[in-house]
JSON list of C-alpha atoms in Angstrom, two decimals:
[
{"chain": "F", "resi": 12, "resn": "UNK", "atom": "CA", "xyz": [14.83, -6.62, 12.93]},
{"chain": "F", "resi": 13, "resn": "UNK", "atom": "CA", "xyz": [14.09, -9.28, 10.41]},
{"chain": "F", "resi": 14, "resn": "UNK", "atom": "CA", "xyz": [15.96, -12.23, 8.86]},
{"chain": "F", "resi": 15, "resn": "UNK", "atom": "CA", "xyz": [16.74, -9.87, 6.21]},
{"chain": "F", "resi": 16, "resn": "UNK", "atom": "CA", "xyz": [18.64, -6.86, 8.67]},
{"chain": "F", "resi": 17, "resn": "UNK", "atom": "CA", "xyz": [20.09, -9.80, 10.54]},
{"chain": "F", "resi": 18, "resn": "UNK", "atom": "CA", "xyz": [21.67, -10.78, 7.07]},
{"chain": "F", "resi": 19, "resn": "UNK", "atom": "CA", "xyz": [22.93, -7.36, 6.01]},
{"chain": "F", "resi": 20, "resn": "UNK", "atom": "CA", "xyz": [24.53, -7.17, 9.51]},
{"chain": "F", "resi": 21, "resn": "UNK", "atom": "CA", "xyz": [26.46, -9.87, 8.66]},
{"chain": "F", "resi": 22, "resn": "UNK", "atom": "CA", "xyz": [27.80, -9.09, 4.98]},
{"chain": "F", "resi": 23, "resn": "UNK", "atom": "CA", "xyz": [28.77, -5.73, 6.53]},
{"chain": "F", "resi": 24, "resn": "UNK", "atom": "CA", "xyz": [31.24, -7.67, 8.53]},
{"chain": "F", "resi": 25, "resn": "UNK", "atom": "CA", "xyz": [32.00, -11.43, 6.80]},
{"chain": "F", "resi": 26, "resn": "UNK", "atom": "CA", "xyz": [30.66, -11.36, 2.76]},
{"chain": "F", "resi": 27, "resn": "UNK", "atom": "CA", "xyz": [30.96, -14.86, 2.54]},
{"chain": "F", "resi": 28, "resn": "UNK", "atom": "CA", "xyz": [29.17, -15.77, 5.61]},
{"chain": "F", "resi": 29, "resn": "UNK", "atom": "CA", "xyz": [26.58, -13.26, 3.79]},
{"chain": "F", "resi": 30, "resn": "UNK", "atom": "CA", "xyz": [26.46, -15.59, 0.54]},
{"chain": "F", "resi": 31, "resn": "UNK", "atom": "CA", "xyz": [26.28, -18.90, 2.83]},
{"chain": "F", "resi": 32, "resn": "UNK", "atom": "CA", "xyz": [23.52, -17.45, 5.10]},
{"chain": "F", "resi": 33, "resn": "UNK", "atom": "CA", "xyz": [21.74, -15.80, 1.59]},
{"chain": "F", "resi": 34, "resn": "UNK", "atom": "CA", "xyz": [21.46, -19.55, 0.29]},
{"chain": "F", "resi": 35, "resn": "UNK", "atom": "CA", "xyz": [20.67, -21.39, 2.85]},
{"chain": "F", "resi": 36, "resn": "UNK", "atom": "CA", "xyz": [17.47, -19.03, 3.65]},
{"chain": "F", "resi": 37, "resn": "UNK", "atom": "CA", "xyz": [16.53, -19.40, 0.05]},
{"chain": "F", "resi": 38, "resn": "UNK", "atom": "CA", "xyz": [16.75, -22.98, 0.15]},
{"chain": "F", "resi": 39, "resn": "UNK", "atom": "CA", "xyz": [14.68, -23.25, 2.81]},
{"chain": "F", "resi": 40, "resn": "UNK", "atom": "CA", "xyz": [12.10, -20.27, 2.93]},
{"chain": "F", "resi": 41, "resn": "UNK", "atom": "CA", "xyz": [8.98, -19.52, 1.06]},
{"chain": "F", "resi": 42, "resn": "UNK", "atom": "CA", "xyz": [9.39, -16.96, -1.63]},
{"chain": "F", "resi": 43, "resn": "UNK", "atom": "CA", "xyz": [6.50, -15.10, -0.67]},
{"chain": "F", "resi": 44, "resn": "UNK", "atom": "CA", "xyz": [7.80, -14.61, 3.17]},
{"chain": "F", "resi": 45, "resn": "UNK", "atom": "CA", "xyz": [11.49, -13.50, 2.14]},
{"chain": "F", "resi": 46, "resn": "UNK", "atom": "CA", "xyz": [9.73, -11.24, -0.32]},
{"chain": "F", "resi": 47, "resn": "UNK", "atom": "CA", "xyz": [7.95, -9.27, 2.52]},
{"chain": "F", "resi": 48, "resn": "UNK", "atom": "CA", "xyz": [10.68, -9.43, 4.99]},
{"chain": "F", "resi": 49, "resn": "UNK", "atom": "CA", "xyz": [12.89, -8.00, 1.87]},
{"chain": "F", "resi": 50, "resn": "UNK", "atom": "CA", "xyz": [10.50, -4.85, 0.79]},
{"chain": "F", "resi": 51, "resn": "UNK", "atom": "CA", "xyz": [10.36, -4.88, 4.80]},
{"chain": "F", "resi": 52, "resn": "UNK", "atom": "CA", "xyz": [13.75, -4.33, 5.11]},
{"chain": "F", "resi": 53, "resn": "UNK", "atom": "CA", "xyz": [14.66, -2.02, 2.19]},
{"chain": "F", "resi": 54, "resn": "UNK", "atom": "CA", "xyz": [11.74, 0.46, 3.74]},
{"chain": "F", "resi": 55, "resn": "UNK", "atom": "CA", "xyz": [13.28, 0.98, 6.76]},
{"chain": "F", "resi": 56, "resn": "UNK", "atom": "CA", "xyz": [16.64, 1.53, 5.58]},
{"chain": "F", "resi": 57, "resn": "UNK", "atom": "CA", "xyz": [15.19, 4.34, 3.11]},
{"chain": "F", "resi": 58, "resn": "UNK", "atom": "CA", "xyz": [12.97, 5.31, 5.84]},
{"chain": "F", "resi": 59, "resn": "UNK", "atom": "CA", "xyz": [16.53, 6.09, 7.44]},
{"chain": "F", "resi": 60, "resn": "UNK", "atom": "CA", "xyz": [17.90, 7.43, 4.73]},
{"chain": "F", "resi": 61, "resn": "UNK", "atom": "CA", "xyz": [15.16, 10.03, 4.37]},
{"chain": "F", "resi": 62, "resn": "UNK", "atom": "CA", "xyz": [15.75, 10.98, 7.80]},
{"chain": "F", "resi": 63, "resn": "UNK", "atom": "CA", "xyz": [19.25, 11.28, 7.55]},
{"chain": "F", "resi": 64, "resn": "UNK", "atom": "CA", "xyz": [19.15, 13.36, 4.29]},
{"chain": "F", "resi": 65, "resn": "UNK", "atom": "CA", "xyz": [16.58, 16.28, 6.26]},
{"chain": "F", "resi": 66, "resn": "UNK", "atom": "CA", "xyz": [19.60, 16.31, 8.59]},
{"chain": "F", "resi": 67, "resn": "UNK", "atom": "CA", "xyz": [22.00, 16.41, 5.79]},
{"chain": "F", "resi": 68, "resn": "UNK", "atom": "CA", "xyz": [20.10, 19.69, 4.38]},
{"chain": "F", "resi": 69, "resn": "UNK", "atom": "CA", "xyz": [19.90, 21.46, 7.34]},
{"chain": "F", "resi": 70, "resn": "UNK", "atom": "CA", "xyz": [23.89, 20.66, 8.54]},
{"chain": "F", "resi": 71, "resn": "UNK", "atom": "CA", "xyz": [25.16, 24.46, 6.32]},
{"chain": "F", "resi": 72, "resn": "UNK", "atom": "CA", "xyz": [22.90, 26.24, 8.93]},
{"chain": "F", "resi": 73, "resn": "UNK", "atom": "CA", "xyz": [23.05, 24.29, 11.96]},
{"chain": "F", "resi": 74, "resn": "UNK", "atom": "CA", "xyz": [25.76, 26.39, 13.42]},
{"chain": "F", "resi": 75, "resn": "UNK", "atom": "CA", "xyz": [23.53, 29.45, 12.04]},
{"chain": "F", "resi": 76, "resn": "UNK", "atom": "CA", "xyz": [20.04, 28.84, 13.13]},
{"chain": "F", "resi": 77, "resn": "UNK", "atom": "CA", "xyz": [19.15, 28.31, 17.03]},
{"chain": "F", "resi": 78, "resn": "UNK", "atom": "CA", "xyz": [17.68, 24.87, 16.79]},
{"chain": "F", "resi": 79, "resn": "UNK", "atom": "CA", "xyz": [15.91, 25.89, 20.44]},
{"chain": "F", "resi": 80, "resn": "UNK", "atom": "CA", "xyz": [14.45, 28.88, 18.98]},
{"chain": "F", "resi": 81, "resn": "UNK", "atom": "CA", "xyz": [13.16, 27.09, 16.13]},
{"chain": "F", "resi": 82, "resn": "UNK", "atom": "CA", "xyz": [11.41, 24.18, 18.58]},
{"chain": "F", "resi": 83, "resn": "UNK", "atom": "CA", "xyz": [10.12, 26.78, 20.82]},
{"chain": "F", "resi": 84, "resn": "UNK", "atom": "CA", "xyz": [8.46, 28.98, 18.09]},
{"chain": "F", "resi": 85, "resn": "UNK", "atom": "CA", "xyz": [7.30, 26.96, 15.80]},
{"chain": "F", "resi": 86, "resn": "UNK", "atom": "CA", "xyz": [6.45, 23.96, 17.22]},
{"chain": "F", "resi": 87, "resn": "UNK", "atom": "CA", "xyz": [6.09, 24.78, 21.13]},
{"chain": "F", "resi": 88, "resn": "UNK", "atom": "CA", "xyz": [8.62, 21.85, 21.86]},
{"chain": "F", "resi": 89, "resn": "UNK", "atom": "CA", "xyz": [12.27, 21.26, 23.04]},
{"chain": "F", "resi": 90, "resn": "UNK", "atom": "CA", "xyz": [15.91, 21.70, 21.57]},
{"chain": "F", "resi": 91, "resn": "UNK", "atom": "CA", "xyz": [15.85, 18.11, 22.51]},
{"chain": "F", "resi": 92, "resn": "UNK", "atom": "CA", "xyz": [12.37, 17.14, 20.63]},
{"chain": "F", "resi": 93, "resn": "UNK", "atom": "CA", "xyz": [13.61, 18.90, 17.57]},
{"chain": "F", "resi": 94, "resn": "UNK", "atom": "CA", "xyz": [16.89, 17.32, 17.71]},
{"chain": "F", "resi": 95, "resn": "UNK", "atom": "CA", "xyz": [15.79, 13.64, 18.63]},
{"chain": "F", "resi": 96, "resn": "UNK", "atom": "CA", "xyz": [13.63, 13.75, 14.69]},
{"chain": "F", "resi": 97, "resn": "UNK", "atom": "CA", "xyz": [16.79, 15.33, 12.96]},
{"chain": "F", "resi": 98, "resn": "UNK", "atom": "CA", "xyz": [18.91, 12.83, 14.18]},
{"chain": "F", "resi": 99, "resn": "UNK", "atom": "CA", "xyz": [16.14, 9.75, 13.71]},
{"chain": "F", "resi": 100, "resn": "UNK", "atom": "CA", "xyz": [16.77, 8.57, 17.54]},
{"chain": "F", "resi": 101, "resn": "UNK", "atom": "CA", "xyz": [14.82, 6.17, 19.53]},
{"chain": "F", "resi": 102, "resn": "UNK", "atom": "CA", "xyz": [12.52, 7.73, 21.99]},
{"chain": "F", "resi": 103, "resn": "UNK", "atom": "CA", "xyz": [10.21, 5.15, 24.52]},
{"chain": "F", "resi": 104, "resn": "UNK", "atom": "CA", "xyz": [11.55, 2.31, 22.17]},
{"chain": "F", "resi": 105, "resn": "UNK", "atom": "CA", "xyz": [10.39, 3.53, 19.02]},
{"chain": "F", "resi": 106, "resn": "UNK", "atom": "CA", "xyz": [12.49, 5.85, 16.64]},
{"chain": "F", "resi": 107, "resn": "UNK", "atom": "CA", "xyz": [10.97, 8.99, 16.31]},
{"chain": "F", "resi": 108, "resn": "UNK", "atom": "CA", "xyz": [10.74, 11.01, 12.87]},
{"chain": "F", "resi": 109, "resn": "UNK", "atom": "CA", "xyz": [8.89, 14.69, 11.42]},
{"chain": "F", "resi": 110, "resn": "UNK", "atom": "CA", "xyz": [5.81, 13.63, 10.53]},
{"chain": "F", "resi": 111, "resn": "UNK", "atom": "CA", "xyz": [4.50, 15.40, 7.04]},
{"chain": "F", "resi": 112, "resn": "UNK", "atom": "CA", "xyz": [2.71, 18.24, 8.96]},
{"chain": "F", "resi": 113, "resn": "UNK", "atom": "CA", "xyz": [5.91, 18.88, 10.80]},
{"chain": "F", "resi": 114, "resn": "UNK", "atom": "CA", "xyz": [8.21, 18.78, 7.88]},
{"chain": "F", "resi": 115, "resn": "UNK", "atom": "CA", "xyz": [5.77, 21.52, 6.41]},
{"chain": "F", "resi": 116, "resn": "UNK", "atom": "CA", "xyz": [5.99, 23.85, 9.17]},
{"chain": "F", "resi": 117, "resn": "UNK", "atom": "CA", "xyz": [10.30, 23.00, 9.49]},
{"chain": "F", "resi": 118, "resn": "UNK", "atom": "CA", "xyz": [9.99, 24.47, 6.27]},
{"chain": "F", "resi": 119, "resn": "UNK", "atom": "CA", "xyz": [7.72, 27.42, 6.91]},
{"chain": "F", "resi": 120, "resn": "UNK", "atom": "CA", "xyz": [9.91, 28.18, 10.23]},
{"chain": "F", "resi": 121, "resn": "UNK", "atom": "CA", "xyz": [13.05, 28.50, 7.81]},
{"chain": "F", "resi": 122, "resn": "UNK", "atom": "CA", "xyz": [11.68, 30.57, 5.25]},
{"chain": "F", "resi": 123, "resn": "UNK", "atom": "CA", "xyz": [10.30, 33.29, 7.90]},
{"chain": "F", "resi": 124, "resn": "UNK", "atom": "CA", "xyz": [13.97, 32.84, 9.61]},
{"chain": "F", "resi": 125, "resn": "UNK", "atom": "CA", "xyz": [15.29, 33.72, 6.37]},
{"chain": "F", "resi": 126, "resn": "UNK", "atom": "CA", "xyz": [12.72, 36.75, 5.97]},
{"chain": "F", "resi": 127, "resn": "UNK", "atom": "CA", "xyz": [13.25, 37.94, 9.11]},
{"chain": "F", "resi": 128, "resn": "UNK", "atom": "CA", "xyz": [16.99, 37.91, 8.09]},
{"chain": "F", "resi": 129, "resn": "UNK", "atom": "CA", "xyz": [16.30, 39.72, 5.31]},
{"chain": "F", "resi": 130, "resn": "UNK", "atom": "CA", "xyz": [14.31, 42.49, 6.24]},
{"chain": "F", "resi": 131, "resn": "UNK", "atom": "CA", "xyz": [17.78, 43.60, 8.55]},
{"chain": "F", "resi": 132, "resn": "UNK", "atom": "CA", "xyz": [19.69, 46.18, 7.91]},
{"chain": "F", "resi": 133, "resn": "UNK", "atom": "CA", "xyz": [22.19, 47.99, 10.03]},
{"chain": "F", "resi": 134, "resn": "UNK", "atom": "CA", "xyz": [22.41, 51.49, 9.53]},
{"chain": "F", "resi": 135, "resn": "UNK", "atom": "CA", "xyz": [25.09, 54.29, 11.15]}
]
């Protein structure tokens, strides 16, 4: 957490402790440093943000889909792996997220699901 997510932690809460904080720190920082600790800032929050919208897509099927089948199958892990990268929590300190690879075959898992689904048909 830098200067930056410090800052946004307190507009959240007081927006005019946000504008005193916001000036001082530019009165007394060096453009250059705020800069990095800015773009620093803004992509970890979209980092976030990307890993909250690959929960968002999967919530309509989430009641559907067995999560633990999915892990097991597809990517010889836990319910808990699986869920721990949808949800963006911290594992050993560090949050944990689907790498591209795994995003990939997340996608490949649901569109054999979906086949598999598909192919069904009860018959009397």
């Amino acid at each position: 957490m830098n200067r930056i997510d410090k800052l946004i932690a307190v507009g959240i809460k007081n927006p005019e402790d946000f504008e005193k904080q916001l000036s001082e720190m530019e009165a007394f920082s060096d453009n250059g440093e705020l800069y990095k600790e800015f773009k620093e800032s803004l992509d970890r929050k979209g980092e976030e943000i990307r890993q909250l919208s690959i929960r968002k897509q999967l919530e309509p099927i989430l009641d559907i889909v067995s999560l633990s089948y999915i892990a097991k199958n597809y990517f010889s892990k836990s319910r808990q792996w699986l869920n721990h990268r949808l949800n963006g929590n911290k594992v050993n300190g560090s949050t944990v997220e689907f790498t591209q690879e795994q995003l990939e075959i997340l996608q490949n898992a649901l569109t054999d699901i979906s086949k598999k689904i598909s192919q069904v048909s009860v018959v009397r």
